[in-house]
Amino acid sequence: MADSVLELKAVEHRYVQGPKELTILSGADFTLTPGEMVALVAPSGTGKSTLLHIAGLLEHPEGGDVIVNGQSCAGLSDDRRTAIRRSEIGFVYQFHHLLPEFSALENVMMPQLIAGLEPAEAKERADQLLAYMKIGERAAHRPAELSGGEQQRVAIARAVANAPLVLLADEPTGNLDPGTAGYVFEALEALVRQSGLAALIATHNEGLAARMDRRVTLSEGKVVDVPA
């Protein structure tokens, strides 16, 4: 495995708003190593979600490169980028985005089945992940029957179902009350520490950010470290 599992090199990205051009990223560099939890803290509107989307190969940067587990992604086809995203990268969003017509278990099985795993194997791993997230007893329930914290724990289990190397999370506890947010973060942190995942987590919660290995922010289009 590469020393870094995710690397951004001189990434450029801009948006055009009418006559104006808004620079989001300007020569942005960032490195994430296995087992590391990094908090991305920055005010709303500064480009946190854009950075995560580019890092996760959901958007193409206008310049620079994204390197995932040693693989340069700058010149890859969309099909190849999609394949890397499915196998190497997991996503957790502020809203859970679970499929409402399926149970918690089926939601966690889904990405594994898409990847070609046999149903019995997918079910076994889904059961294990839900149990690890301390929500195994709710496996048969649909999302509408789960609390907000339970929904997010299912979403985290689904994000890591295909054993990715990198987990990207965009305000994963933003919709939760403080007590539930802490509980969900504890489950996420335990999963990262036990599995050796590398995690980049955007959050406005300073208490949660302080529990991670380091903090970074966006300043003048660059990713910069926040002093401890």
PDB file of C-alpha atoms in Angstrom:
ATOM      1  CA  MET A   1       0.000   0.000   0.000  1.00  0.00           C
ATOM      2  CA  ALA A   2       1.207   3.531  -0.714  1.00  0.00           C
ATOM      3  CA  ASP A   3       2.432   5.681   2.190  1.00  0.00           C
ATOM      4  CA  SER A   4      -0.464   8.014   1.457  1.00  0.00           C
ATOM      5  CA  VAL A   5      -3.855   6.696   0.418  1.00  0.00           C
ATOM      6  CA  LEU A   6      -5.129  10.072  -0.743  1.00  0.00           C
ATOM      7  CA  GLU A   7      -3.130  12.955  -2.147  1.00  0.00           C
ATOM      8  CA  LEU A   8      -4.166  16.219  -3.752  1.00  0.00           C
ATOM      9  CA  LYS A   9      -1.457  17.909  -5.805  1.00  0.00           C
ATOM     10  CA  ALA A  10      -1.767  21.539  -6.912  1.00  0.00           C
ATOM     11  CA  VAL A  11      -5.543  21.200  -7.334  1.00  0.00           C
ATOM     12  CA  GLU A  12      -7.337  24.114  -9.020  1.00  0.00           C
ATOM     13  CA  HIS A  13     -11.076  24.710  -9.115  1.00  0.00           C
ATOM     14  CA  ARG A  14     -13.220  27.725  -9.915  1.00  0.00           C
ATOM     15  CA  TYR A  15     -16.882  28.520 -10.400  1.00  0.00           C
ATOM     16  CA  VAL A  16     -18.312  31.140 -12.719  1.00  0.00           C
ATOM     17  CA  GLN A  17     -21.170  33.164 -11.242  1.00  0.00           C
ATOM     18  CA  GLY A  18     -22.476  35.552 -13.885  1.00  0.00           C
ATOM     19  CA  PRO A  19     -19.644  37.951 -14.745  1.00  0.00           C
ATOM     20  CA  LYS A  20     -17.572  36.856 -11.750  1.00  0.00           C
ATOM     21  CA  GLU A  21     -15.180  33.943 -11.361  1.00  0.00           C
ATOM     22  CA  LEU A  22     -14.980  32.486  -7.872  1.00  0.00           C
ATOM     23  CA  THR A  23     -11.765  30.688  -6.986  1.00  0.00           C
ATOM     24  CA  ILE A  24     -12.418  27.756  -4.632  1.00  0.00           C
ATOM     25  CA  LEU A  25      -9.111  25.884  -4.793  1.00  0.00           C
ATOM     26  CA  SER A  26      -5.824  27.388  -5.970  1.00  0.00           C
ATOM     27  CA  GLY A  27      -2.821  25.074  -5.934  1.00  0.00           C
ATOM     28  CA  ALA A  28      -4.292  23.038  -3.077  1.00  0.00           C
ATOM     29  CA  ASP A  29      -2.110  20.239  -1.679  1.00  0.00           C
ATOM     30  CA  PHE A  30      -3.181  17.633   0.869  1.00  0.00           C
ATOM     31  CA  THR A  31      -2.045  14.189   2.007  1.00  0.00           C
ATOM     32  CA  LEU A  32      -3.956  11.573   4.008  1.00  0.00           C
ATOM     33  CA  THR A  33      -2.238   8.490   5.427  1.00  0.00           C
ATOM     34  CA  PRO A  34      -3.663   5.109   6.523  1.00  0.00           C
ATOM     35  CA  GLY A  35      -5.323   5.141   9.931  1.00  0.00           C
ATOM     36  CA  GLU A  36      -5.410   8.942  10.102  1.00  0.00           C
ATOM     37  CA  MET A  37      -8.475  11.005  11.025  1.00  0.00           C
ATOM     38  CA  VAL A  38      -8.332  14.583   9.794  1.00  0.00           C
ATOM     39  CA  ALA A  39     -10.923  17.252  10.566  1.00  0.00           C
ATOM     40  CA  LEU A  40     -11.728  19.733   7.794  1.00  0.00           C
ATOM     41  CA  VAL A  41     -12.949  22.885   9.544  1.00  0.00           C
ATOM     42  CA  ALA A  42     -13.859  26.010   7.614  1.00  0.00           C
ATOM     43  CA  PRO A  43     -16.789  28.441   7.393  1.00  0.00           C
ATOM     44  CA  SER A  44     -19.706  27.600   5.125  1.00  0.00           C
ATOM     45  CA  GLY A  45     -19.176  28.604   1.520  1.00  0.00           C
ATOM     46  CA  THR A  46     -15.393  28.240   1.529  1.00  0.00           C
ATOM     47  CA  GLY A  47     -15.346  25.027  -0.498  1.00  0.00           C
ATOM     48  CA  LYS A  48     -15.324  22.137   1.964  1.00  0.00           C
ATOM     49  CA  SER A  49     -17.872  20.126  -0.004  1.00  0.00           C
ATOM     50  CA  THR A  50     -16.097  20.910  -3.272  1.00  0.00           C
ATOM     51  CA  LEU A  51     -12.821  19.670  -1.815  1.00  0.00           C
ATOM     52  CA  LEU A  52     -14.473  16.436  -0.677  1.00  0.00           C
ATOM     53  CA  HIS A  53     -16.160  15.920  -4.051  1.00  0.00           C
ATOM     54  CA  ILE A  54     -12.868  16.383  -5.889  1.00  0.00           C
ATOM     55  CA  ALA A  55     -11.001  14.159  -3.435  1.00  0.00           C
ATOM     56  CA  GLY A  56     -13.696  11.511  -3.904  1.00  0.00           C
ATOM     57  CA  LEU A  57     -13.580  11.713  -7.718  1.00  0.00           C
ATOM     58  CA  LEU A  58     -17.124  13.035  -7.921  1.00  0.00           C
ATOM     59  CA  GLU A  59     -15.928  16.233  -9.597  1.00  0.00           C
ATOM     60  CA  HIS A  60     -13.039  16.891 -11.963  1.00  0.00           C
ATOM     61  CA  PRO A  61     -10.591  19.583 -10.836  1.00  0.00           C
ATOM     62  CA  GLU A  62      -9.653  22.182 -13.426  1.00  0.00           C
ATOM     63  CA  GLY A  63      -5.987  21.586 -12.692  1.00  0.00           C
ATOM     64  CA  GLY A  64      -3.711  19.402 -10.618  1.00  0.00           C
ATOM     65  CA  ASP A  65      -4.157  15.763  -9.701  1.00  0.00           C
ATOM     66  CA  VAL A  66      -5.889  13.486  -7.215  1.00  0.00           C
ATOM     67  CA  ILE A  67      -3.908  10.363  -6.328  1.00  0.00           C
ATOM     68  CA  VAL A  68      -5.754   7.466  -4.679  1.00  0.00           C
ATOM     69  CA  ASN A  69      -3.593   4.682  -3.247  1.00  0.00           C
ATOM     70  CA  GLY A  70      -0.768   5.589  -5.606  1.00  0.00           C
ATOM     71  CA  GLN A  71      -3.002   5.847  -8.697  1.00  0.00           C
ATOM     72  CA  SER A  72      -3.017   9.186 -10.526  1.00  0.00           C
ATOM     73  CA  CYS A  73      -6.592   9.988 -11.505  1.00  0.00           C
ATOM     74  CA  ALA A  74      -5.997  13.088 -13.629  1.00  0.00           C
ATOM     75  CA  GLY A  75      -6.185  11.373 -17.008  1.00  0.00           C
ATOM     76  CA  LEU A  76      -8.534   8.515 -16.228  1.00  0.00           C
ATOM     77  CA  SER A  77     -11.818   7.837 -17.991  1.00  0.00           C
ATOM     78  CA  ASP A  78     -15.070   8.343 -16.091  1.00  0.00           C
ATOM     79  CA  ASP A  79     -15.573   4.561 -15.983  1.00  0.00           C
ATOM     80  CA  ARG A  80     -12.180   4.034 -14.367  1.00  0.00           C
ATOM     81  CA  ARG A  81     -12.752   6.874 -11.887  1.00  0.00           C
ATOM     82  CA  THR A  82     -16.091   5.297 -10.977  1.00  0.00           C
ATOM     83  CA  ALA A  83     -14.416   1.915 -10.428  1.00  0.00           C
ATOM     84  CA  ILE A  84     -11.828   3.475  -8.097  1.00  0.00           C
ATOM     85  CA  ARG A  85     -14.517   5.386  -6.249  1.00  0.00           C
ATOM     86  CA  ARG A  86     -16.573   2.244  -5.680  1.00  0.00           C
ATOM     87  CA  SER A  87     -13.683   0.137  -4.414  1.00  0.00           C
ATOM     88  CA  GLU A  88     -11.414   2.611  -2.626  1.00  0.00           C
ATOM     89  CA  ILE A  89     -13.602   5.437  -1.316  1.00  0.00           C
ATOM     90  CA  GLY A  90     -16.541   5.556   1.081  1.00  0.00           C
ATOM     91  CA  PHE A  91     -18.844   8.563   1.547  1.00  0.00           C
ATOM     92  CA  VAL A  92     -20.968   9.737   4.468  1.00  0.00           C
ATOM     93  CA  TYR A  93     -23.125  12.838   4.093  1.00  0.00           C
ATOM     94  CA  GLN A  94     -25.011  15.099   6.499  1.00  0.00           C
ATOM     95  CA  PHE A  95     -28.238  13.431   5.376  1.00  0.00           C
ATOM     96  CA  HIS A  96     -28.119   9.636   5.381  1.00  0.00           C
ATOM     97  CA  HIS A  97     -29.399   9.060   1.795  1.00  0.00           C
ATOM     98  CA  LEU A  98     -30.517   5.532   2.660  1.00  0.00           C
ATOM     99  CA  LEU A  99     -32.913   3.861   0.225  1.00  0.00           C
ATOM    100  CA  PRO A 100     -36.301   4.167   1.969  1.00  0.00           C
ATOM    101  CA  GLU A 101     -37.869   0.990   0.571  1.00  0.00           C
ATOM    102  CA  PHE A 102     -35.083  -1.263   1.860  1.00  0.00           C
ATOM    103  CA  SER A 103     -34.171  -2.365   5.376  1.00  0.00           C
ATOM    104  CA  ALA A 104     -31.010  -1.298   7.157  1.00  0.00           C
ATOM    105  CA  LEU A 105     -29.466  -4.674   6.324  1.00  0.00           C
ATOM    106  CA  GLU A 106     -30.410  -4.411   2.647  1.00  0.00           C
ATOM    107  CA  ASN A 107     -29.003  -0.873   2.444  1.00  0.00           C
ATOM    108  CA  VAL A 108     -25.622  -2.103   3.680  1.00  0.00           C
ATOM    109  CA  MET A 109     -25.743  -5.119   1.369  1.00  0.00           C
ATOM    110  CA  MET A 110     -26.516  -2.996  -1.711  1.00  0.00           C
ATOM    111  CA  PRO A 111     -23.025  -1.650  -2.541  1.00  0.00           C
ATOM    112  CA  GLN A 112     -21.572  -5.118  -2.046  1.00  0.00           C
ATOM    113  CA  LEU A 113     -24.062  -6.683  -4.444  1.00  0.00           C
ATOM    114  CA  ILE A 114     -23.317  -3.974  -7.005  1.00  0.00           C
ATOM    115  CA  ALA A 115     -19.626  -4.854  -6.629  1.00  0.00           C
ATOM    116  CA  GLY A 116     -20.436  -8.475  -7.459  1.00  0.00           C
ATOM    117  CA  LEU A 117     -20.353 -10.120  -4.038  1.00  0.00           C
ATOM    118  CA  GLU A 118     -22.567 -13.143  -3.485  1.00  0.00           C
ATOM    119  CA  PRO A 119     -25.716 -12.353  -1.460  1.00  0.00           C
ATOM    120  CA  ALA A 120     -24.750 -14.674   1.404  1.00  0.00           C
ATOM    121  CA  GLU A 121     -21.353 -12.988   1.773  1.00  0.00           C
ATOM    122  CA  ALA A 122     -22.883  -9.523   1.493  1.00  0.00           C
ATOM    123  CA  LYS A 123     -25.410 -10.360   4.208  1.00  0.00           C
ATOM    124  CA  GLU A 124     -22.719 -11.720   6.513  1.00  0.00           C
ATOM    125  CA  ARG A 125     -20.593  -8.594   6.207  1.00  0.00           C
ATOM    126  CA  ALA A 126     -23.632  -6.312   6.547  1.00  0.00           C
ATOM    127  CA  ASP A 127     -24.650  -8.135   9.729  1.00  0.00           C
ATOM    128  CA  GLN A 128     -21.114  -7.748  11.100  1.00  0.00           C
ATOM    129  CA  LEU A 129     -20.951  -4.036  10.316  1.00  0.00           C
ATOM    130  CA  LEU A 130     -24.365  -3.281  11.800  1.00  0.00           C
ATOM    131  CA  ALA A 131     -23.414  -5.192  14.934  1.00  0.00           C
ATOM    132  CA  TYR A 132     -20.136  -3.288  15.116  1.00  0.00           C
ATOM    133  CA  MET A 133     -22.040  -0.003  14.842  1.00  0.00           C
ATOM    134  CA  LYS A 134     -24.267  -1.252  17.699  1.00  0.00           C
ATOM    135  CA  ILE A 135     -27.384  -1.288  15.572  1.00  0.00           C
ATOM    136  CA  GLY A 136     -27.634  -4.982  14.721  1.00  0.00           C
ATOM    137  CA  GLU A 137     -30.991  -5.365  16.425  1.00  0.00           C
ATOM    138  CA  ARG A 138     -32.458  -2.800  14.004  1.00  0.00           C
ATOM    139  CA  ALA A 139     -31.269  -4.584  10.853  1.00  0.00           C
ATOM    140  CA  ALA A 140     -34.772  -5.410   9.629  1.00  0.00           C
ATOM    141  CA  HIS A 141     -36.108  -1.865  10.056  1.00  0.00           C
ATOM    142  CA  ARG A 142     -36.490   0.583   7.199  1.00  0.00           C
ATOM    143  CA  PRO A 143     -34.929   4.067   7.467  1.00  0.00           C
ATOM    144  CA  ALA A 144     -38.226   5.760   8.414  1.00  0.00           C
ATOM    145  CA  GLU A 145     -38.412   3.461  11.443  1.00  0.00           C
ATOM    146  CA  LEU A 146     -34.945   4.498  12.686  1.00  0.00           C
ATOM    147  CA  SER A 147     -33.852   7.526  14.698  1.00  0.00           C
ATOM    148  CA  GLY A 148     -31.495  10.077  13.183  1.00  0.00           C
ATOM    149  CA  GLY A 149     -28.508   8.594  14.985  1.00  0.00           C
ATOM    150  CA  GLU A 150     -29.447   5.097  13.895  1.00  0.00           C
ATOM    151  CA  GLN A 151     -29.835   6.226  10.289  1.00  0.00           C
ATOM    152  CA  GLN A 152     -26.346   7.747  10.313  1.00  0.00           C
ATOM    153  CA  ARG A 153     -24.808   4.611  11.803  1.00  0.00           C
ATOM    154  CA  VAL A 154     -26.392   2.572   9.014  1.00  0.00           C
ATOM    155  CA  ALA A 155     -25.050   5.115   6.496  1.00  0.00           C
ATOM    156  CA  ILE A 156     -21.537   4.723   7.937  1.00  0.00           C
ATOM    157  CA  ALA A 157     -21.817   0.936   7.754  1.00  0.00           C
ATOM    158  CA  ARG A 158     -22.920   1.219   4.133  1.00  0.00           C
ATOM    159  CA  ALA A 159     -20.020   3.583   3.337  1.00  0.00           C
ATOM    160  CA  VAL A 160     -17.451   1.026   4.481  1.00  0.00           C
ATOM    161  CA  ALA A 161     -19.256  -2.079   3.226  1.00  0.00           C
ATOM    162  CA  ASN A 162     -16.786  -2.579   0.366  1.00  0.00           C
ATOM    163  CA  ALA A 163     -13.778  -2.077   2.673  1.00  0.00           C
ATOM    164  CA  PRO A 164     -12.546   1.218   1.155  1.00  0.00           C
ATOM    165  CA  LEU A 165      -9.175   2.721   2.002  1.00  0.00           C
ATOM    166  CA  VAL A 166     -10.517   6.260   2.346  1.00  0.00           C
ATOM    167  CA  LEU A 167     -13.624   7.565   4.105  1.00  0.00           C
ATOM    168  CA  LEU A 168     -14.861  11.056   3.231  1.00  0.00           C
ATOM    169  CA  ALA A 169     -17.546  12.528   5.460  1.00  0.00           C
ATOM    170  CA  ASP A 170     -19.344  15.844   4.942  1.00  0.00           C
ATOM    171  CA  GLU A 171     -20.829  17.045   8.246  1.00  0.00           C
ATOM    172  CA  PRO A 172     -21.842  13.483   9.238  1.00  0.00           C
ATOM    173  CA  THR A 173     -23.279  14.630  12.590  1.00  0.00           C
ATOM    174  CA  GLY A 174     -24.582  18.013  11.422  1.00  0.00           C
ATOM    175  CA  ASN A 175     -28.259  17.034  11.636  1.00  0.00           C
ATOM    176  CA  LEU A 176     -27.986  15.425  15.063  1.00  0.00           C
ATOM    177  CA  ASP A 177     -28.370  16.758  18.599  1.00  0.00           C
ATOM    178  CA  PRO A 178     -25.092  17.006  20.588  1.00  0.00           C
ATOM    179  CA  GLY A 179     -25.569  13.785  22.530  1.00  0.00           C
ATOM    180  CA  THR A 180     -26.457  11.734  19.467  1.00  0.00           C
ATOM    181  CA  ALA A 181     -23.636  13.400  17.476  1.00  0.00           C
ATOM    182  CA  GLY A 182     -21.118  12.300  20.093  1.00  0.00           C
ATOM    183  CA  TYR A 183     -22.416   8.746  20.061  1.00  0.00           C
ATOM    184  CA  VAL A 184     -22.320   8.516  16.269  1.00  0.00           C
ATOM    185  CA  PHE A 185     -18.817   9.988  16.174  1.00  0.00           C
ATOM    186  CA  GLU A 186     -17.606   7.455  18.762  1.00  0.00           C
ATOM    187  CA  ALA A 187     -18.855   4.640  16.530  1.00  0.00           C
ATOM    188  CA  LEU A 188     -17.196   6.212  13.489  1.00  0.00           C
ATOM    189  CA  GLU A 189     -13.928   6.766  15.337  1.00  0.00           C
ATOM    190  CA  ALA A 190     -13.843   3.175  16.600  1.00  0.00           C
ATOM    191  CA  LEU A 191     -14.424   1.892  13.082  1.00  0.00           C
ATOM    192  CA  VAL A 192     -11.591   4.019  11.656  1.00  0.00           C
ATOM    193  CA  ARG A 193      -9.153   3.053  14.411  1.00  0.00           C
ATOM    194  CA  GLN A 194      -9.890  -0.650  14.187  1.00  0.00           C
ATOM    195  CA  SER A 195      -9.865  -0.900  10.402  1.00  0.00           C
ATOM    196  CA  GLY A 196      -6.965   1.404   9.539  1.00  0.00           C
ATOM    197  CA  LEU A 197      -9.182   3.533   7.318  1.00  0.00           C
ATOM    198  CA  ALA A 198      -8.014   7.017   6.421  1.00  0.00           C
ATOM    199  CA  ALA A 199     -10.750   9.559   7.112  1.00  0.00           C
ATOM    200  CA  LEU A 200     -11.250  13.190   6.104  1.00  0.00           C
ATOM    201  CA  ILE A 201     -14.241  14.598   7.966  1.00  0.00           C
ATOM    202  CA  ALA A 202     -15.731  18.042   7.408  1.00  0.00           C
ATOM    203  CA  THR A 203     -17.329  19.332  10.587  1.00  0.00           C
ATOM    204  CA  HIS A 204     -18.382  22.537  12.326  1.00  0.00           C
ATOM    205  CA  ASN A 205     -18.235  20.755  15.679  1.00  0.00           C
ATOM    206  CA  GLU A 206     -15.026  21.937  17.366  1.00  0.00           C
ATOM    207  CA  GLY A 207     -15.346  19.318  20.090  1.00  0.00           C
ATOM    208  CA  LEU A 208     -15.347  16.489  17.555  1.00  0.00           C
ATOM    209  CA  ALA A 209     -12.592  18.135  15.504  1.00  0.00           C
ATOM    210  CA  ALA A 210     -10.370  18.261  18.586  1.00  0.00           C
ATOM    211  CA  ARG A 211     -10.634  14.469  18.938  1.00  0.00           C
ATOM    212  CA  MET A 212      -9.103  13.843  15.525  1.00  0.00           C
ATOM    213  CA  ASP A 213      -5.406  13.524  14.716  1.00  0.00           C
ATOM    214  CA  ARG A 214      -5.130  16.956  13.135  1.00  0.00           C
ATOM    215  CA  ARG A 215      -7.211  19.764  11.722  1.00  0.00           C
ATOM    216  CA  VAL A 216      -6.990  21.516   8.374  1.00  0.00           C
ATOM    217  CA  THR A 217      -8.859  24.448   6.897  1.00  0.00           C
ATOM    218  CA  LEU A 218      -9.172  26.265   3.576  1.00  0.00           C
ATOM    219  CA  SER A 219      -7.428  29.601   3.213  1.00  0.00           C
ATOM    220  CA  GLU A 220      -7.059  31.514  -0.063  1.00  0.00           C
ATOM    221  CA  GLY A 221      -7.785  28.330  -1.997  1.00  0.00           C
ATOM    222  CA  LYS A 222      -5.217  26.213  -0.185  1.00  0.00           C
ATOM    223  CA  VAL A 223      -5.448  23.465   2.431  1.00  0.00           C
ATOM    224  CA  VAL A 224      -3.561  24.595   5.525  1.00  0.00           C
ATOM    225  CA  ASP A 225      -2.980  23.011   8.926  1.00  0.00           C
ATOM    226  CA  VAL A 226      -4.748  24.449  11.943  1.00  0.00           C
ATOM    227  CA  PRO A 227      -2.395  24.726  14.955  1.00  0.00           C
ATOM    228  CA  ALA A 228      -3.319  22.462  17.834  1.00  0.00           C
TER     229      ALA A 228
END
